[in-house]
Tab-separated table of C-alpha atoms and ligand atoms in Angstrom:
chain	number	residue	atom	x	y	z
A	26	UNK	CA	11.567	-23.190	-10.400
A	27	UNK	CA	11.382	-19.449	-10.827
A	28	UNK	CA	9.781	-19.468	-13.701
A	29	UNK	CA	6.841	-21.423	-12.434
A	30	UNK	CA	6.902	-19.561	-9.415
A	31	UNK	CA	5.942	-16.346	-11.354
A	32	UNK	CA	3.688	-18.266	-13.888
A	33	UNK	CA	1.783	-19.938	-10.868
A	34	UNK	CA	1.411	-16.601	-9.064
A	35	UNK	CA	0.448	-14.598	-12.696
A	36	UNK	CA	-2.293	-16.860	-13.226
A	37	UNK	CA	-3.473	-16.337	-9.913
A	38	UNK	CA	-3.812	-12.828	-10.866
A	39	UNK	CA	-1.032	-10.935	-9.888
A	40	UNK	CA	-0.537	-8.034	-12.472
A	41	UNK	CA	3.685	-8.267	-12.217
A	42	UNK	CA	5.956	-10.915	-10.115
A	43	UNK	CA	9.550	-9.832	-9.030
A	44	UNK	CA	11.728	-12.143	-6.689
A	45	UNK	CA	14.962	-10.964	-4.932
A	46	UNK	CA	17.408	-12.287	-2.291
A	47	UNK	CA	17.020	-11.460	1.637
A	48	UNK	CA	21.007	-11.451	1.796
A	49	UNK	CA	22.371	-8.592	2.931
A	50	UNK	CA	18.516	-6.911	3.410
A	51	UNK	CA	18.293	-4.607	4.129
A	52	UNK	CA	21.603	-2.599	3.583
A	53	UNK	CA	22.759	-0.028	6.242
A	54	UNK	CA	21.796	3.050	4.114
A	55	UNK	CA	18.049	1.842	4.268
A	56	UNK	CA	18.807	1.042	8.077
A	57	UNK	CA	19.420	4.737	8.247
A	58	UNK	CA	16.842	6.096	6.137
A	59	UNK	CA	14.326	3.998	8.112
A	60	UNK	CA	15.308	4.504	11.474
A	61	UNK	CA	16.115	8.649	10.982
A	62	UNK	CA	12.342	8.421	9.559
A	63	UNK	CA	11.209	7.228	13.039
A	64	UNK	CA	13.603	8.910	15.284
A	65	UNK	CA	12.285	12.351	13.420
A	66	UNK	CA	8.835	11.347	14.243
A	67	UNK	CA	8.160	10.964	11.019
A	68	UNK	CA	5.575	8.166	12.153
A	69	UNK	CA	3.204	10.040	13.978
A	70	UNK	CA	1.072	8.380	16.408
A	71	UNK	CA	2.375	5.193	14.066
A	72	UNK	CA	3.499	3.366	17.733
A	73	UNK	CA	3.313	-0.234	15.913
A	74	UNK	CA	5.682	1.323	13.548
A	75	UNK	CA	7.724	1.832	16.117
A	76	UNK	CA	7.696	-0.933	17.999
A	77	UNK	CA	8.100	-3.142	14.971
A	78	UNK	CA	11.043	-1.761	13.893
A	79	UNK	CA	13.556	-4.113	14.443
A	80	UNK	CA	11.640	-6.570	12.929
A	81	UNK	CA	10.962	-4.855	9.750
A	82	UNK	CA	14.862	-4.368	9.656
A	83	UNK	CA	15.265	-8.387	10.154
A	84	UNK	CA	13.188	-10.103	7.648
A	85	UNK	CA	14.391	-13.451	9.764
A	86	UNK	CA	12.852	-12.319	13.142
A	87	UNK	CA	9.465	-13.501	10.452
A	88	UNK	CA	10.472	-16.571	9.089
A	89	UNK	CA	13.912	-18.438	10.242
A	90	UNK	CA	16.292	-18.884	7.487
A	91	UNK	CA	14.531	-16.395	5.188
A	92	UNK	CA	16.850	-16.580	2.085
A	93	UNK	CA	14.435	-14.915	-0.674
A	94	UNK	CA	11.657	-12.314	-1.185
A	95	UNK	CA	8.734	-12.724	-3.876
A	96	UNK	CA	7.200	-9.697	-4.817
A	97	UNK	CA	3.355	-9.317	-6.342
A	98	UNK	CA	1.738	-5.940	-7.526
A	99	UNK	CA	-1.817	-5.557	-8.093
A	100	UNK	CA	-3.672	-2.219	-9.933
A	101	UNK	CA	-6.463	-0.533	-8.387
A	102	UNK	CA	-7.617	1.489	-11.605
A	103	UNK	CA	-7.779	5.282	-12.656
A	104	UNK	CA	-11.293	5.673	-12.381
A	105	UNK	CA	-13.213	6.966	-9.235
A	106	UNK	CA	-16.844	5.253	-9.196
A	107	UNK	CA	-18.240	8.318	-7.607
A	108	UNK	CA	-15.971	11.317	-7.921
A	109	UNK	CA	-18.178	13.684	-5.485
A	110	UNK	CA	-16.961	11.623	-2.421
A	111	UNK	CA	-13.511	11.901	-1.583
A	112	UNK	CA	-12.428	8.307	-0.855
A	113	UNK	CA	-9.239	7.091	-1.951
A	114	UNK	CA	-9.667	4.788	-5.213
A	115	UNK	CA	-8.046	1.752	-3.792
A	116	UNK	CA	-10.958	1.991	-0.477
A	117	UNK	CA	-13.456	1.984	-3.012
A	118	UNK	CA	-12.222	-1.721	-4.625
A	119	UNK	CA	-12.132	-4.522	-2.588
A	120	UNK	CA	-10.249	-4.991	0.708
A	121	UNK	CA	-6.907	-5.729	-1.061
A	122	UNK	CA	-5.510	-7.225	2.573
A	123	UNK	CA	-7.957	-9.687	2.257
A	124	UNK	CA	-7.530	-10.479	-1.387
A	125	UNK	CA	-3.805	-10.683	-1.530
A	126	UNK	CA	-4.183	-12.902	1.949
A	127	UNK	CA	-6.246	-15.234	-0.120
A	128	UNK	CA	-4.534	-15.880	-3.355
A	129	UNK	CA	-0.794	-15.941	-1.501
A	130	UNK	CA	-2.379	-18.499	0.624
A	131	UNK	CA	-3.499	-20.599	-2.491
A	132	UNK	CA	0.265	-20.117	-3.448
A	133	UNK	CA	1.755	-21.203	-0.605
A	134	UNK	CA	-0.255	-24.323	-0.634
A	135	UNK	CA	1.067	-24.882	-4.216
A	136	UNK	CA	4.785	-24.344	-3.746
A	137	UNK	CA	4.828	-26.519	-0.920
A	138	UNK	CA	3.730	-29.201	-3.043
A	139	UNK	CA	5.114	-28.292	-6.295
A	140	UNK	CA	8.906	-27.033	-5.113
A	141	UNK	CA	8.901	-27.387	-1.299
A	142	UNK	CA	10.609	-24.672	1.028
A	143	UNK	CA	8.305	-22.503	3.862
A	144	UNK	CA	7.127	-19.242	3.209
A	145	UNK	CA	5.545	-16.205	5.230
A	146	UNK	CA	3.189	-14.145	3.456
A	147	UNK	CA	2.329	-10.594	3.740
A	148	UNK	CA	0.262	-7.540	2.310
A	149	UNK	CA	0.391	-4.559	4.709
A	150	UNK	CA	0.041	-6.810	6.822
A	151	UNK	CA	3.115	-7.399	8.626
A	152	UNK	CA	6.680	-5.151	9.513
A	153	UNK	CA	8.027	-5.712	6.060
A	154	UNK	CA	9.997	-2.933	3.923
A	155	UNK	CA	7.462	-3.590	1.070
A	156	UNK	CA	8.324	-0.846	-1.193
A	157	UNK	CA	12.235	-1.601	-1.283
A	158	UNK	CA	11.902	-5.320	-1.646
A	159	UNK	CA	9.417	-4.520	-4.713
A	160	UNK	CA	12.469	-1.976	-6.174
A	161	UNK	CA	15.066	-4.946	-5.433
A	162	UNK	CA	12.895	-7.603	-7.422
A	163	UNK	CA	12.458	-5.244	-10.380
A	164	UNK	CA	9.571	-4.114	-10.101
A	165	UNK	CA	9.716	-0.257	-10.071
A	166	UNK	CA	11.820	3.017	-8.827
A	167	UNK	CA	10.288	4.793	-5.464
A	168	UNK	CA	8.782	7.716	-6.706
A	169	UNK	CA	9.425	11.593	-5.721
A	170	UNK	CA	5.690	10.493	-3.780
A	171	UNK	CA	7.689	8.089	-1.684
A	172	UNK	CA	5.668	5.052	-3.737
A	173	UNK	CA	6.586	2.154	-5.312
A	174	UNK	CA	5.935	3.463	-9.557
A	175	UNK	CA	5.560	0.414	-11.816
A	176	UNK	CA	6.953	0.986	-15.680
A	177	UNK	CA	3.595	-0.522	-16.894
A	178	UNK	CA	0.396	0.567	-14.655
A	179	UNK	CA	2.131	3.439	-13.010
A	180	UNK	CA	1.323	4.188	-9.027
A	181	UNK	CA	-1.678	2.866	-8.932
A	182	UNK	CA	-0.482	-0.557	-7.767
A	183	UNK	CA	-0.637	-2.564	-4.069
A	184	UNK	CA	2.088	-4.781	-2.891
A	185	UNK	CA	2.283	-7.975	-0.785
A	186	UNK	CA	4.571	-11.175	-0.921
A	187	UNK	CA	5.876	-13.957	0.646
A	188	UNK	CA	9.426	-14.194	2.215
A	189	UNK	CA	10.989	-18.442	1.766
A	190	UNK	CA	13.693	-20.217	2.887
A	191	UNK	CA	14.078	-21.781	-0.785
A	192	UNK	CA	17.282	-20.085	-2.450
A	193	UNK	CA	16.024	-18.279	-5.555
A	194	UNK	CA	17.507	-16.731	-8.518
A	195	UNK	CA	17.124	-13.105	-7.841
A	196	UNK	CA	15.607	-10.566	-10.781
A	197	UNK	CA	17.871	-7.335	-10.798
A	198	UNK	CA	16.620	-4.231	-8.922
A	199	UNK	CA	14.575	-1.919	-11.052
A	200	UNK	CA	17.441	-0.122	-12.880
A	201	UNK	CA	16.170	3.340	-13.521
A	202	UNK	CA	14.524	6.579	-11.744
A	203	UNK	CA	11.792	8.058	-13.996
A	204	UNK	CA	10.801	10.444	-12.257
A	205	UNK	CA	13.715	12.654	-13.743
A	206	UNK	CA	12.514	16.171	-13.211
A	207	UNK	CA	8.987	15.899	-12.191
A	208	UNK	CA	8.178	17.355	-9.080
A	209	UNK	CA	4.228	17.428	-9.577
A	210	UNK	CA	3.656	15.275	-6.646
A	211	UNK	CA	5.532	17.196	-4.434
A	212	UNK	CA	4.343	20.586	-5.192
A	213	UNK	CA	0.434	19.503	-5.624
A	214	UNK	CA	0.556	17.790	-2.182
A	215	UNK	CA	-2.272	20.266	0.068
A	216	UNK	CA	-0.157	19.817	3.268
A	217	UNK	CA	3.487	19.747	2.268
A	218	UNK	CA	4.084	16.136	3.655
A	219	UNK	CA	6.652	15.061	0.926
A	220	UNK	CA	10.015	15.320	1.564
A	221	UNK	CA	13.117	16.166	-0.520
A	222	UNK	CA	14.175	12.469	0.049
A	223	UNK	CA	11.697	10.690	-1.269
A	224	UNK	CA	9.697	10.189	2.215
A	225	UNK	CA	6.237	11.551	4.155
A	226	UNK	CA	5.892	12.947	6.702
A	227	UNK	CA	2.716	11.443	8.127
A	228	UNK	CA	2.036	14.118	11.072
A	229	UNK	CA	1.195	16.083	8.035
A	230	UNK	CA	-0.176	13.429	5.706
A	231	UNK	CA	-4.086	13.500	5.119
A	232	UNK	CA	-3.901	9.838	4.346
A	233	UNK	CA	-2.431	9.355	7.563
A	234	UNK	CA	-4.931	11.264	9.858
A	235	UNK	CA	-8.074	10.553	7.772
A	236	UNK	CA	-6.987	6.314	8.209
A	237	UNK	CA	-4.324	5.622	11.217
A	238	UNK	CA	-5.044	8.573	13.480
A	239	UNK	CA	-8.193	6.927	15.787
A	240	UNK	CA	-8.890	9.886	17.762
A	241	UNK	CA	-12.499	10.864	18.273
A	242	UNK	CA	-11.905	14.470	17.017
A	243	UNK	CA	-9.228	15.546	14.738
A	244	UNK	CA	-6.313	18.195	16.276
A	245	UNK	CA	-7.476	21.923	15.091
A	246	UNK	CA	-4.137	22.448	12.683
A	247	UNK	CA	-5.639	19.348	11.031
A	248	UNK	CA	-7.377	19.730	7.871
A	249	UNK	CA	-8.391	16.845	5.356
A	250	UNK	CA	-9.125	19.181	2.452
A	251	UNK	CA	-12.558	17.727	1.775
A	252	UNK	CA	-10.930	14.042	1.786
A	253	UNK	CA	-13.434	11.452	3.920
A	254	UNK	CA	-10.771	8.495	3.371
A	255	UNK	CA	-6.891	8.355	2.599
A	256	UNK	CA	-5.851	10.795	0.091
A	257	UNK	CA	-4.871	10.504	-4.033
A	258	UNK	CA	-3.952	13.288	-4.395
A	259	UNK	CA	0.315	12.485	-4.988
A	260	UNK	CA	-1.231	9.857	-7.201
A	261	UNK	CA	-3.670	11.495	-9.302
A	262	UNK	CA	-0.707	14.683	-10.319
A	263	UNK	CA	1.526	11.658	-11.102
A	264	UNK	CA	1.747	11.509	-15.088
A	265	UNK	CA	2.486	7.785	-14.827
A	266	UNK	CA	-0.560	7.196	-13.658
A	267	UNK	CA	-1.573	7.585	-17.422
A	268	UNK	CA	-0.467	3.985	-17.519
A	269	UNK	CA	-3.198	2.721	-15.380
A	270	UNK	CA	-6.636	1.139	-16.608
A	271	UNK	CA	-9.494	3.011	-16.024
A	272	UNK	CA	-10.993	-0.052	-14.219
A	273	UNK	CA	-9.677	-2.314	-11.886
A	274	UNK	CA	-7.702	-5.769	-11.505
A	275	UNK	CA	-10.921	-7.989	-11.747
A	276	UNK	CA	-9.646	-9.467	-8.355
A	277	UNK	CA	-10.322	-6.138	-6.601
A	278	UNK	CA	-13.339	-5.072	-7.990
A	279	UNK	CA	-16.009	-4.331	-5.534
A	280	UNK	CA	-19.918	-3.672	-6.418
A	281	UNK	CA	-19.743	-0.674	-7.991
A	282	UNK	CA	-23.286	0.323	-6.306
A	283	UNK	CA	-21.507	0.314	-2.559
A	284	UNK	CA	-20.126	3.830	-3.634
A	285	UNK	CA	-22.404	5.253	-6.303
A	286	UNK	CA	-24.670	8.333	-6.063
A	287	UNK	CA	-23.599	7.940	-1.812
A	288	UNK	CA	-23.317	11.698	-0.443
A	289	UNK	CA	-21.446	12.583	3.065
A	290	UNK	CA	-24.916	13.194	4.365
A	291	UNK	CA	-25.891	9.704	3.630
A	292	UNK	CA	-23.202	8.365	5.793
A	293	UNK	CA	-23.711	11.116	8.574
A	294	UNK	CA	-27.331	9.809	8.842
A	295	UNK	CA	-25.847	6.024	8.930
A	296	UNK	CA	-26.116	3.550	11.434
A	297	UNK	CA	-23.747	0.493	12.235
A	298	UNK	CA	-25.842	-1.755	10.179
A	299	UNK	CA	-26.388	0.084	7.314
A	300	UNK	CA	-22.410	1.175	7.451
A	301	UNK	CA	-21.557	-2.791	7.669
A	302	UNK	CA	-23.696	-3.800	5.377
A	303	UNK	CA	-22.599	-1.659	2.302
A	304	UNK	CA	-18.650	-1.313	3.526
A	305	UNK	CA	-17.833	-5.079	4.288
A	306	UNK	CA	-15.026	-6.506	2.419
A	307	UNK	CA	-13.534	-2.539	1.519
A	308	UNK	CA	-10.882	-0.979	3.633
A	309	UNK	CA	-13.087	1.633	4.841
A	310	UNK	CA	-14.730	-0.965	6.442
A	311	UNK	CA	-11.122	-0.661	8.913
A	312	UNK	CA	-11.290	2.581	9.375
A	313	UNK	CA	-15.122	2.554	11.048
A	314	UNK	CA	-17.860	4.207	11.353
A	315	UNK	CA	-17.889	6.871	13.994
A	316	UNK	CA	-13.798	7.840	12.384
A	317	UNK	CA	-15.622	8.654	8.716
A	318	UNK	CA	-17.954	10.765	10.477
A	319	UNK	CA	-15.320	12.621	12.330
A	320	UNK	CA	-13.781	13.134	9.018
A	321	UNK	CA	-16.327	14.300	7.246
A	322	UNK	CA	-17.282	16.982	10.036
A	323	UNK	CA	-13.418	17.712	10.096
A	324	UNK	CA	-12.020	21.353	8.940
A	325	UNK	CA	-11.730	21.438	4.901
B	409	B12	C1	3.368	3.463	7.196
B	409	B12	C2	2.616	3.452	5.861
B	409	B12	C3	1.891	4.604	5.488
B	409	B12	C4	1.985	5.897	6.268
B	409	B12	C5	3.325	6.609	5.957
B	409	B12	C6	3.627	6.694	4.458
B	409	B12	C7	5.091	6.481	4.071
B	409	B12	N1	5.414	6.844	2.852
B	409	B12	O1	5.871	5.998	4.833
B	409	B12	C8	0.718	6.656	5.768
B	409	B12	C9	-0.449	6.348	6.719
B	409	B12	C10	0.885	8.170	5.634
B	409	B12	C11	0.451	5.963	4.443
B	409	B12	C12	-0.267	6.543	3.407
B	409	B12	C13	-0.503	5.918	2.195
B	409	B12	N2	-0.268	4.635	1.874
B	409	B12	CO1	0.746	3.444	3.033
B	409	B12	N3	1.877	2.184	3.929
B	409	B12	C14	2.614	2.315	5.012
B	409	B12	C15	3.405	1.001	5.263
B	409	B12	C16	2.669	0.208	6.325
B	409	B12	C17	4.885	1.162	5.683
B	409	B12	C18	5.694	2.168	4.779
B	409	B12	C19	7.016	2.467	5.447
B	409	B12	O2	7.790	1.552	5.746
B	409	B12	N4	7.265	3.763	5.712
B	409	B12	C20	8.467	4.169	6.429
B	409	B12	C21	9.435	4.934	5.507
B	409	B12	C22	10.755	5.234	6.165
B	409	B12	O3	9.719	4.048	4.501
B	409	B12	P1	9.447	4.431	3.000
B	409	B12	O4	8.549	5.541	2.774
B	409	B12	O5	9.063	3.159	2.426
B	409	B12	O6	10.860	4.877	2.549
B	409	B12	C23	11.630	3.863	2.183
B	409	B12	C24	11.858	3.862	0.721
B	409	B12	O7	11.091	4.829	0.092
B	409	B12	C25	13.281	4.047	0.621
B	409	B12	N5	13.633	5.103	-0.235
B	409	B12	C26	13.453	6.379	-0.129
B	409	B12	N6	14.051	6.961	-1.177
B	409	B12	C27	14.618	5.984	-1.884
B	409	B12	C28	15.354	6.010	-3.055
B	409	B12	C29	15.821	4.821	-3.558
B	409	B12	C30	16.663	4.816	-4.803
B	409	B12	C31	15.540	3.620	-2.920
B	409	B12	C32	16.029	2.325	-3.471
B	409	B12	C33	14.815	3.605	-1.774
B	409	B12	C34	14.340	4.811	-1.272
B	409	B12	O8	13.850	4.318	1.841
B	409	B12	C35	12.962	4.094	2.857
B	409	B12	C36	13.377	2.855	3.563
B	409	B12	O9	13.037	1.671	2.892
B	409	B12	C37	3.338	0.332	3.831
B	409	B12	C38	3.281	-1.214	3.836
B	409	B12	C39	4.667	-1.798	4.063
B	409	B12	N7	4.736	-2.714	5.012
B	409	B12	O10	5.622	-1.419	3.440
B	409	B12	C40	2.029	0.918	3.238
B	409	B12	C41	2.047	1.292	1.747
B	409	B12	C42	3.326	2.043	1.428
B	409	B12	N8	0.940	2.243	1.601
B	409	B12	C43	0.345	2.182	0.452
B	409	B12	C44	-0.653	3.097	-0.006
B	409	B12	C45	-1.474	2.694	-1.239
B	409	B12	C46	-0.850	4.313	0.665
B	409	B12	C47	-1.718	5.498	0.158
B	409	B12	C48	-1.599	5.778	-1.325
B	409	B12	C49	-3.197	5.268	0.540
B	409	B12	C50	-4.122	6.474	0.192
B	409	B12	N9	-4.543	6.600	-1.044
B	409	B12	O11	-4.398	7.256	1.076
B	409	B12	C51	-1.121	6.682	1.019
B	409	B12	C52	0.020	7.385	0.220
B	409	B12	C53	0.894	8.309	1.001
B	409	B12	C54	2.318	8.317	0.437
B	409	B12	N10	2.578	9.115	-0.593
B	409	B12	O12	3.156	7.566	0.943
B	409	B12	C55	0.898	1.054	-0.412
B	409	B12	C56	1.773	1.706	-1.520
B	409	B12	C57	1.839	0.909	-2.814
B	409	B12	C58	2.883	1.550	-3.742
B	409	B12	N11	2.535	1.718	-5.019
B	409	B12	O13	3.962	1.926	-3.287
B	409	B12	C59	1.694	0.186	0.659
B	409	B12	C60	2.955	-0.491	0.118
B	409	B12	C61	0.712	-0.886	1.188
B	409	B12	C62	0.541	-2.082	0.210
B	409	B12	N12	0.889	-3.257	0.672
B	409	B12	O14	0.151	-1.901	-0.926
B	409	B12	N13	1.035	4.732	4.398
């Protein structure tokens, strides 16, 4: 049954599969680390965080019974389609929420038939500890950037899943840390927001206030460092990032010409229409108009 599991979801196009038991998930250390992470604040104006919590500690509380976890990665590709405009390379592919949504869906619709059980499925999409359940199925170590590094595409990778009451043979946790002594990420970051222990600190992440942070002007201490959209920089410094194609899983590519030759002034003269009609389907597309403008304006 495993086996076709992870053949099933490969040829979906999945670049890895890893599947691990909800037993004893999450342990009390990553209780800890997760709760001192939002009792320090650590989440910002994150309130859904927050309020989630105890559902992200209970993978139950989202399906009843929950027994196992199976884990999908996709790569988002080295290459930046317009390197002038500082948009995170995954918000320049397609809306990976919507693609993983899709092709779990298909999934679920197959295991039902094919091995039975009920499933949930998920892709930043719902209070799940994605990155640990991806280092319990095998899948990779947490890197000194606080993400999920794969032994064969390196960072660049996206997560979702599906939790199922269906028993599975577990994969063992990703063995290894090899980061060793690297600390490129760390040190490279503009603002400082990695931690010792492997965690960000969003108040001072440029991902976070460029993306989650919806106010209509940005505090004065804030500065984006030029970035209109998330931030790559942990990612780019990361040498396993070598690992990654220059282009894209074909399931995320998005029309190249959405991004190409576009300047900041080009979006600062946009209108809804024009923003809709070249962002739909990419995850700036969440983010919104008026929020890219106020990030462009924003201090570099
Ligand atoms: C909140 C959030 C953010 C916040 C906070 C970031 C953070 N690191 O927490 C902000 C808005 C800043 C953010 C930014 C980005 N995000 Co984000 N984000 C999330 C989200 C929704 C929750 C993460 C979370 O639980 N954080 C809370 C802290 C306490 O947990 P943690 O960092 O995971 O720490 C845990 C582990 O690291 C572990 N841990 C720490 N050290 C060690 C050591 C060992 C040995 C082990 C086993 C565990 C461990 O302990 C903690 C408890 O589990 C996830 C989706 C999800 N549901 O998981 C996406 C997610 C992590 N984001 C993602 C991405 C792509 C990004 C960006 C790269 C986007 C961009 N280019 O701008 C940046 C990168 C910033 C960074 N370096 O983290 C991807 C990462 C994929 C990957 N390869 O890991 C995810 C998984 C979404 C997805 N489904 O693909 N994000």
């Amino acid at each position: 049954m495993e086996k076709r599991i992870k053949a099933y979801l490969r040829e979906l196009g999945f670049d890895a599969v890893g599947i691990t038991s909800l037993i004893d998930f999450p342990t009390f250390e990553t209780r800890r680390r997760v709760r001192e992470w939002v009792f320090a604040g650590m989440h910002a104006h994150m309130v859904w965080f927050e309020r989630s919590l105890e559902v992200r500690l209970n993978p139950r509380r989202l399906l009843e019974g929950a027994a196992s976890a199976v884990m999908v990665t996709m790569h988002y590709g080295r290459r930046y389609i317009n390197p002038k405009l500082k948009i995170s390379r995954y918000a320049t592919r397609r809306d990976y929420h919507r693609v993983f949504r899709k092709l779990l869906r298909k999934f679920v619709r197959w295991a039902e038939k094919e091995v039975g059980g009920r499933f949930f499925t998920f892709s930043d999409s719902a209070p799940v500890l994605e990155k640990e359940l991806a280092v319990k199925s095998g899948l990779g170590w947490i890197g000194k950037n606080s993400l999920l590094v794969t032994p064969n595409l390196g960072p660049n990778v996206l997560l979702g899943g599906v939790f199922t009451d269906l028993v599975l043979k577990p994969d063992d946790p990703f063995p290894y840390d090899w980061c060793g002594r690297c600390n490129r990420c760390v040190e490279a970051c503009p603002t400082g927001a990695i931690s010792e222990y492997r965690t960000v600190d969003a108040r001072k992440c440029v991902s976070y206030w460029s993306i989650e942070y919806k106010g209509g002007s940005l505090p004065p201490s804030v500065s984006l460092h030029g970035w209109v959209f998330g931030c790559d920089v942990c990612l780019n410094v990361c040498p396993w990032g070598e690992k990654t194609p220059e282009r894209a899983n074909p399931h995320l590519r998005a029309k190249e010409d959405v991004f190409e030759n576009l300047t900041t002034d080009n979006i600062l003269r946009m209108g809804e229409k024009e923003f809709r009609r070249r962002f739909e389907g990419t995850p700036v597309m969440r983010a919104g108009l008026e929020t890219i403008k106020r990030n462009i304006r924003a201090k570099r």
